[in-house]
Coordinates of C-alpha atoms in Angstrom, one line a residue:
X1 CA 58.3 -3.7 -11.2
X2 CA 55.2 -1.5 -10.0
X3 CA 52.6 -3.5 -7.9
X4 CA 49.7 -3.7 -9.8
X5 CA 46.3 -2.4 -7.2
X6 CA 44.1 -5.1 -6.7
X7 CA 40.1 -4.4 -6.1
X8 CA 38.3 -6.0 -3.0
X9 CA 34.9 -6.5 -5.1
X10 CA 33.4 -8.4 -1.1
X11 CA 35.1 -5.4 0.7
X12 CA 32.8 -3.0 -2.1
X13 CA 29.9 -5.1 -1.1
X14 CA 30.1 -5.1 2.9
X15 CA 30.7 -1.5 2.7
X16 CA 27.4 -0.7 1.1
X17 CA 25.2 -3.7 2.9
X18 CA 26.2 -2.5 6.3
X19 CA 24.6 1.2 5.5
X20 CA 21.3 -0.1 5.5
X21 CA 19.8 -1.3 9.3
X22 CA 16.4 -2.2 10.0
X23 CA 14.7 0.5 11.9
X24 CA 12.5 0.0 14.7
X25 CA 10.6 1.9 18.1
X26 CA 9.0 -1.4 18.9
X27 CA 9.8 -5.1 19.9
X28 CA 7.7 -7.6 19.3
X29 CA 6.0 -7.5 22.3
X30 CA 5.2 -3.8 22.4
X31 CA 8.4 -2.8 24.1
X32 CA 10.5 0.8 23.7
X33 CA 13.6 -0.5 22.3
X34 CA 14.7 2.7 20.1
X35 CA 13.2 5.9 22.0
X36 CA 15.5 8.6 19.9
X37 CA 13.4 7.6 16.8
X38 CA 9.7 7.6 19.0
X39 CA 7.3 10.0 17.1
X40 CA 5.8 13.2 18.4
X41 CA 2.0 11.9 18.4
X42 CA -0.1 12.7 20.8
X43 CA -2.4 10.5 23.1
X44 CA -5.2 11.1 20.5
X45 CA -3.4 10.7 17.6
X46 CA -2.2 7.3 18.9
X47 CA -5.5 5.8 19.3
X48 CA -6.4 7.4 16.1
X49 CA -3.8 5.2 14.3
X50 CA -4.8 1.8 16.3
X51 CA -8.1 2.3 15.3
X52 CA -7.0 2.9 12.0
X53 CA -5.1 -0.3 11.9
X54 CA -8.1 -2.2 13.7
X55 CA -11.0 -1.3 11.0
X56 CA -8.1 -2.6 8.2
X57 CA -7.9 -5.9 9.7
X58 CA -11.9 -6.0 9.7
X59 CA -12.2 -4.5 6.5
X60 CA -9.9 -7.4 5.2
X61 CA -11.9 -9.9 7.2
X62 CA -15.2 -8.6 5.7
X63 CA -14.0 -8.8 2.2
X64 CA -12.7 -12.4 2.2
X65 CA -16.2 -13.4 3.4
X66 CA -17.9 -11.0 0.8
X67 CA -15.5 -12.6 -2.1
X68 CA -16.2 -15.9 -0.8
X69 CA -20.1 -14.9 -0.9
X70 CA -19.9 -14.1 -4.6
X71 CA -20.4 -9.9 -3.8
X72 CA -17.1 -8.6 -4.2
X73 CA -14.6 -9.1 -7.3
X74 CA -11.0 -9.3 -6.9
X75 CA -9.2 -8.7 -3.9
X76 CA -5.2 -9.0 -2.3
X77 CA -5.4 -9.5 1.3
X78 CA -3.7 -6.6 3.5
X79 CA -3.9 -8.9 6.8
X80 CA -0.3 -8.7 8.3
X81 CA 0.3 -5.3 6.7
X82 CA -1.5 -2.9 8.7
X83 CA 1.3 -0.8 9.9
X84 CA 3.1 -0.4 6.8
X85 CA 0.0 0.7 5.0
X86 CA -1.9 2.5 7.5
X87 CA 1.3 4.3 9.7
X88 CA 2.5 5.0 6.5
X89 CA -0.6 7.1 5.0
X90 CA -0.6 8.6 8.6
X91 CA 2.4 10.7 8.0
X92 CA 1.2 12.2 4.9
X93 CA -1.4 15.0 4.2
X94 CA -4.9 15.3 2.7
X95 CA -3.3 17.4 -0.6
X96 CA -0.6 15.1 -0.8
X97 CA -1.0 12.4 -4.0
X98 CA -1.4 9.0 -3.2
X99 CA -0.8 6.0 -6.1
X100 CA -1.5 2.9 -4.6
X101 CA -0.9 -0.8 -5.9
X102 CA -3.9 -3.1 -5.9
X103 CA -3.5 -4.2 -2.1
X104 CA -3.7 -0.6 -1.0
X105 CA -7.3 -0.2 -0.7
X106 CA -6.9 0.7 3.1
X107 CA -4.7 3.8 2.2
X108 CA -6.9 4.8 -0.2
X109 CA -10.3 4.6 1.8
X110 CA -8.7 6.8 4.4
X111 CA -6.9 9.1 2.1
X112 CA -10.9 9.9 1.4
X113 CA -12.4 7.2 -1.1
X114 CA -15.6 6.3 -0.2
X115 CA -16.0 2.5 0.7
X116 CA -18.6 2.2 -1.7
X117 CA -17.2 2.9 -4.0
X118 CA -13.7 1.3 -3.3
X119 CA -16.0 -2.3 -3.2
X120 CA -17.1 -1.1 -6.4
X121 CA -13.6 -1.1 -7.9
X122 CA -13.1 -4.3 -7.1
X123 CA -16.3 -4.8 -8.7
X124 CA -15.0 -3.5 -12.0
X125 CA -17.7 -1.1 -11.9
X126 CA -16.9 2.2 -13.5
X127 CA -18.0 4.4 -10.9
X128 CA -15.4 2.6 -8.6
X129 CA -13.0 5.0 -10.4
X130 CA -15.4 8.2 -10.5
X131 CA -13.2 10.1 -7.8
X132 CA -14.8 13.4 -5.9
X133 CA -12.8 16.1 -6.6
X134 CA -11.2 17.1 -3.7
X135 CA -9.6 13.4 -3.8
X136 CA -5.6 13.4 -4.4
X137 CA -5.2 10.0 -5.3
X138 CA -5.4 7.7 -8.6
X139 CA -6.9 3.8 -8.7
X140 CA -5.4 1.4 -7.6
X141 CA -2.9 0.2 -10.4
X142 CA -2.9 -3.5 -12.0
X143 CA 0.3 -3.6 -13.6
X144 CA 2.8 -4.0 -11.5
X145 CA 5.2 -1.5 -10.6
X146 CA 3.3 1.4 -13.1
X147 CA 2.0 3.3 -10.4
X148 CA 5.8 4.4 -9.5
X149 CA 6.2 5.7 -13.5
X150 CA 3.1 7.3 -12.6
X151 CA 4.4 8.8 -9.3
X152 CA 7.9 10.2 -10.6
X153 CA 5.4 12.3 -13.1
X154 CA 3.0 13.6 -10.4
X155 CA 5.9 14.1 -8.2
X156 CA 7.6 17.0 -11.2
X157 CA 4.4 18.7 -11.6
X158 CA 4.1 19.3 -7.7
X159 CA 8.0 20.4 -8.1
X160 CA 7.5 22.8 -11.1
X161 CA 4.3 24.2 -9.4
X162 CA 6.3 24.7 -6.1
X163 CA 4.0 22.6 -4.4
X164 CA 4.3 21.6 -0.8
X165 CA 3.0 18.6 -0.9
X166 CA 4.6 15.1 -2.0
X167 CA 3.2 12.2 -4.1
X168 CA 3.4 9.0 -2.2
X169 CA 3.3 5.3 -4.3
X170 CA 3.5 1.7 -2.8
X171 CA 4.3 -1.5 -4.7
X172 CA 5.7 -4.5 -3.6
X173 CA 9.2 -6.9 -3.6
X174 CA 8.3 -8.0 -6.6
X175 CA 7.9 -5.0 -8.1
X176 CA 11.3 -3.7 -6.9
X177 CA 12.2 -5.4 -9.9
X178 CA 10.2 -4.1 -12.4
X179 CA 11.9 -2.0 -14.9
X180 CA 9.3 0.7 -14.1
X181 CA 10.5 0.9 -10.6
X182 CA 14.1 2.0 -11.6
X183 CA 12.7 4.6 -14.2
X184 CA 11.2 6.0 -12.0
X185 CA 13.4 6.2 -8.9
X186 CA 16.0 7.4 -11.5
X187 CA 13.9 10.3 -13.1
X188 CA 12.4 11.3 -9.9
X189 CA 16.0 11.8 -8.3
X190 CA 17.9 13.3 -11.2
X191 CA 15.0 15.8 -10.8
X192 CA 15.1 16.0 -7.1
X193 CA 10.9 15.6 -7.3
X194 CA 8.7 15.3 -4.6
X195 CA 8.0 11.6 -3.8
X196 CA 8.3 9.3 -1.4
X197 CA 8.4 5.6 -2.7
X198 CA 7.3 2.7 -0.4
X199 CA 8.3 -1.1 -1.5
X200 CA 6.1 -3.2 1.0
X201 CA 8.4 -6.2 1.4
X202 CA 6.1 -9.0 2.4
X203 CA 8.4 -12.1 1.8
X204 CA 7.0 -12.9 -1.9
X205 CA 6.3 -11.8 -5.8
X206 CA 3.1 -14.3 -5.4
X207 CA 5.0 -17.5 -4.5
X208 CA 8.2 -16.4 -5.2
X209 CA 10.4 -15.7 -2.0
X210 CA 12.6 -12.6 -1.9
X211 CA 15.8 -14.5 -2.1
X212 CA 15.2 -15.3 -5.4
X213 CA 14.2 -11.9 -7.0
X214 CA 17.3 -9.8 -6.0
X215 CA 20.9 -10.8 -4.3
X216 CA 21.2 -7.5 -2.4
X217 CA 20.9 -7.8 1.0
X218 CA 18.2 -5.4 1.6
X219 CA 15.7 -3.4 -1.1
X220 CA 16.2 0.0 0.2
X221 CA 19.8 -0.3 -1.5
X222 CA 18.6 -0.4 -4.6
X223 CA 18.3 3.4 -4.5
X224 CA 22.1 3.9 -4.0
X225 CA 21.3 3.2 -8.0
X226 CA 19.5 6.4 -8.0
X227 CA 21.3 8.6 -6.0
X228 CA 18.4 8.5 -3.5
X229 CA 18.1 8.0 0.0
X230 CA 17.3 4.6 1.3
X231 CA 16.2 3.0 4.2
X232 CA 14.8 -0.2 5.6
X233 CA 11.7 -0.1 8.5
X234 CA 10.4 -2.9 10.7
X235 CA 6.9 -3.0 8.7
X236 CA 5.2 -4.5 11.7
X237 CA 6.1 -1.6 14.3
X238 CA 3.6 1.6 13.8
X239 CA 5.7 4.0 15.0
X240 CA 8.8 3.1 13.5
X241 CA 7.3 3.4 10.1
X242 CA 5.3 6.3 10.7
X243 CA 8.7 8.2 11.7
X244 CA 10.5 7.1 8.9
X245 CA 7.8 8.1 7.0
X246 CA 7.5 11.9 8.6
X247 CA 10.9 12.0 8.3
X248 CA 11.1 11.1 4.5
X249 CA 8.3 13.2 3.5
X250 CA 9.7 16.3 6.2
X251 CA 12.9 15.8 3.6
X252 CA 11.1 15.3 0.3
X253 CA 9.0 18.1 0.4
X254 CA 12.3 20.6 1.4
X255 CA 13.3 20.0 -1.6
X256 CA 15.7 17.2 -1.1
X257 CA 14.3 15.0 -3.6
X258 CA 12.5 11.0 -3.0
X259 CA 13.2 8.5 -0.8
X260 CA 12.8 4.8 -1.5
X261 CA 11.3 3.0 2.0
X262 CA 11.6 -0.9 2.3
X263 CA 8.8 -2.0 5.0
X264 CA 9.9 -5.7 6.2
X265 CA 6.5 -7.0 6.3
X266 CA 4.2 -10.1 6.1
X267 CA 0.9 -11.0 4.4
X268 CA -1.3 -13.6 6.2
X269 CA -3.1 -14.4 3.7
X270 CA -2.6 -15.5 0.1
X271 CA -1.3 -13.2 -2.6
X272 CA -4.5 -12.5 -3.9
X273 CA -8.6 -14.5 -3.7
X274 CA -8.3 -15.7 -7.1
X275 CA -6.9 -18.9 -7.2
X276 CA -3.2 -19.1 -5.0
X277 CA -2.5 -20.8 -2.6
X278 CA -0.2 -20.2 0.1
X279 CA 0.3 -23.3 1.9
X280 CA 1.8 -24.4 -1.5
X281 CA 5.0 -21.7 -0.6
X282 CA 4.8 -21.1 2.7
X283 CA 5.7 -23.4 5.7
X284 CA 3.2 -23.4 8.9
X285 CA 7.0 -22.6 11.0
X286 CA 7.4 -19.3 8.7
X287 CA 3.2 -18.3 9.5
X288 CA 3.9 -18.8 12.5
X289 CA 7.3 -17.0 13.0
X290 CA 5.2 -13.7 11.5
X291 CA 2.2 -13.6 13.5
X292 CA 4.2 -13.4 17.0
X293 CA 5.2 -10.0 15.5
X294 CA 1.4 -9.4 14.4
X295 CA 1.2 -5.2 14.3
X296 CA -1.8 -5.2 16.2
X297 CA -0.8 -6.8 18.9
X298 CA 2.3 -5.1 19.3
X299 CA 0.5 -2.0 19.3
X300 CA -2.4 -3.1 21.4
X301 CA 0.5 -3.9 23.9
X302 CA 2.2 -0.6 23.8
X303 CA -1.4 1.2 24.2
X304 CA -3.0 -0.8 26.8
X305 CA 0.4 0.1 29.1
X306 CA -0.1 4.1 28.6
X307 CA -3.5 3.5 29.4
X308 CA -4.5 4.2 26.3
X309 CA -6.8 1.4 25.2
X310 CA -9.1 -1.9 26.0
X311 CA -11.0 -4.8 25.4
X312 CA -14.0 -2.9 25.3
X313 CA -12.5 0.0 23.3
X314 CA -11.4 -2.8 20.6
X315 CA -14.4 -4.1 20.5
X316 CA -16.3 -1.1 19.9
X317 CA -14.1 0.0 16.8
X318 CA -14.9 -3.6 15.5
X319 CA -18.7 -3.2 15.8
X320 CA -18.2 0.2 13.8
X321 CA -16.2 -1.3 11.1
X322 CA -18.7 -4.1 11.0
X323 CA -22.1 -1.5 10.4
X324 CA -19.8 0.8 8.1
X325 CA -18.8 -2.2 5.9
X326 CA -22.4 -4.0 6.0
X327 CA -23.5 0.0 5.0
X328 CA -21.5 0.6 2.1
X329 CA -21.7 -3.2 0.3
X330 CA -25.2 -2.4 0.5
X331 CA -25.1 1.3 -1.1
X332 CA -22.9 -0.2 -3.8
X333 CA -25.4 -3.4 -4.3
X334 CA -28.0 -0.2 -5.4
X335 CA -25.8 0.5 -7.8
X336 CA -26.8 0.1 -11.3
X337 CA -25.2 -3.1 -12.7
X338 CA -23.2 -1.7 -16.2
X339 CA -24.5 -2.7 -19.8
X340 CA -22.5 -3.3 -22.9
X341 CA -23.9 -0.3 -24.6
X342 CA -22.5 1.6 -22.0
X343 CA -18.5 -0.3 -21.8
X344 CA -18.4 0.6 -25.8
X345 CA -20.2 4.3 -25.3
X346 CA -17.0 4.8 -23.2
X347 CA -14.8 3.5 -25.5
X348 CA -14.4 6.5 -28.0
X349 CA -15.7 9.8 -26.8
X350 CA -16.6 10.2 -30.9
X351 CA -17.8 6.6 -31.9
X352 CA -17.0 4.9 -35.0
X353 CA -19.8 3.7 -37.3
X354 CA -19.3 0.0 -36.1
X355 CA -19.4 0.8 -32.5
X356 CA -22.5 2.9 -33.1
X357 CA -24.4 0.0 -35.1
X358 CA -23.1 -2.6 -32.2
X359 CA -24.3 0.3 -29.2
X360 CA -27.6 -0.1 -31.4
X361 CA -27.9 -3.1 -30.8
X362 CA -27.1 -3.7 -27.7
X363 CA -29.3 -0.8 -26.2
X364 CA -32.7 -2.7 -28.5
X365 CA -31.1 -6.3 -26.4
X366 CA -31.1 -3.8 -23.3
X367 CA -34.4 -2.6 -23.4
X368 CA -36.3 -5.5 -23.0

């Protein structure tokens, strides 16, 4: 009798688990533990990206005490997440597209948003989404997950205009399991288009943990789905994310097609200011666990031993952010506050005759 063949389904599973390690160049304490993957920056472009990472962390510091104060609208806190955001949008160029997700304000600022008018976004002011021209981005998307749809789209028309540039999109663990997300993984690789796609793993879909949104061991496999490459970062090391992230867009805009980039990060604060709270989900053991691997101070170690920056350096990048911020709240506060007649002017470019009787009205109420 012929021996039937018998499947290992675990065996299947180990096999593709063990393909996707957690890269890193530094320890938590600022240490060299990976040199081979250490990025070709130079002394100047080092201290470009601390201070980068620095103004984020006052930027986020400013806005929780302007949200609190009543002057800014919504806003997700990017505490905890500097080095995947801000290493990240360091790899990439000023023509290449970025899509960013509702927490990705910092990317978006220095991709070449004004601050003004990124407070006014939050705002929910219209002329938070009046781009200049010469600005290769889109708002910050709401839905979740949409902004990838969006990317695999932008990412074809840079292919079939032979662009060399790449989009670049960010969303989080939750929305790695979004059906948007695989759409657009799947179209973007079956058409080898130029994208790099960043899931910013921070430990939670609001106040649900990770281990209950997926069973696969890491994120970054879920592009073996796509026929994609994937890979898994340290998200609190710099330059372990900016190399992965060179590398990925070195290889996406080749012609090789997207990668899908899983940053294992953390988010100090709670998901968003309106209304969660994360001492409901998260233990004090777990906070504290994350900030010993804070990305600011693991940088901030690694620069101050190459000599490369201080106290006093630190502190002067903090007065900056400080005047910048207290600049541009103010050049948004002169900004005109909206009126109805103008939210159902931009409704229709060619008004109905009820929206025209209600503008009407509206603009008599309005002129008063």
């Amino acid at each position: 009798m012929t021996k039937k063949t018998t499947i290992d389904f675990e065996a299947l599973l180990e096999k593709v688990n063990a393909d996707f390690p957690t890269y890193q160049v530094l320890d938590k304490d600022g240490n060299v533990v990976n040199p081979d993957l250490m990025p070709e920056l130079s002394d100047d472009e080092l201290v470009e990206l601390m201070t980068q990472m620095v103004w984020s962390r006052v930027l986020h510091q400013r806005s929780t005490a302007l949200n609190r104060q009543g002057r800014l609208g919504f806003y997700a806190p990017t505490a905890g997440q500097e080095a995947s955001q801000l290493a990240s949008h360091f790899a990439f160029e000023k023509e290449d597209v970025l899509l960013p997700g509702y927490r990705d304000v910092p990317q978006l600022v220095q991709h070449g948003l004004p601050l003004a008018e990124a407070f006014l976004w939050s705002r929910g002011h219209v002329a938070g989404n009046l781009y200049p021209e010469d600005l290769k981005a889109l708002p910050p998307q709401i839905i979740i997950g949409a902004q990838y749809v969006q990317a695999a789209g932008v990412a074809l028309g840079l292919k079939k205009r032979n662009k060399k540039n790449v989009v670049f999109t960010y969303t989080g663990d939750g929305g790695s399991s979004q059906g948007d997300f695989y759409e657009a993984i799947n179209i973007a690789g079956a058409y080898k288009a130029n994208a790099v796609f960043y899931i910013q793993n921070n430990g939670f879909a609001i106040s649900t943990p990770r281990d209950k949104q997926s069973s696969a061991m890491t994120l970054a496999q879920k592009a073996v789905a796509a026929g994609i490459p994937g890979i898994q970062v340290d998200g609190m090391d710099p330059l372990a994310v900016y190399a992965v992230s060179k590398l990925a867009r070195d290889w996406s805009v080749a012609g090789n097609g997207p990668v899908l980039i899983e940053t294992l990060t953390y988010r100090y604060g709670p998901h968003t200011l309106s209304g969660d709270d994360p001492t409901r989900y998260r233990s004090k053991e777990m906070d504290s666990e994350w900030e010993a691997k804070d990305p600011l101070i693991r940088f901030r170690n690694f620069l101050t031993a190459k000599g490369l920056w201080s106290e006093e350096k630190e502190e002067a990048v903090i007065e900056q952010a400080k005047e910048d911020i207290k600049n541009a709240i103010a050049e948004a506060d002169r900004v005109p506050k909206q009126k109805v007649s103008e939210f159902l002017k931009n409704m229709f470019e060619v008004q109905p005759q009820l929206i025209k009787e209600q503008i009407e009205i509206y603009e008599a109420k309005e002129s008063k």
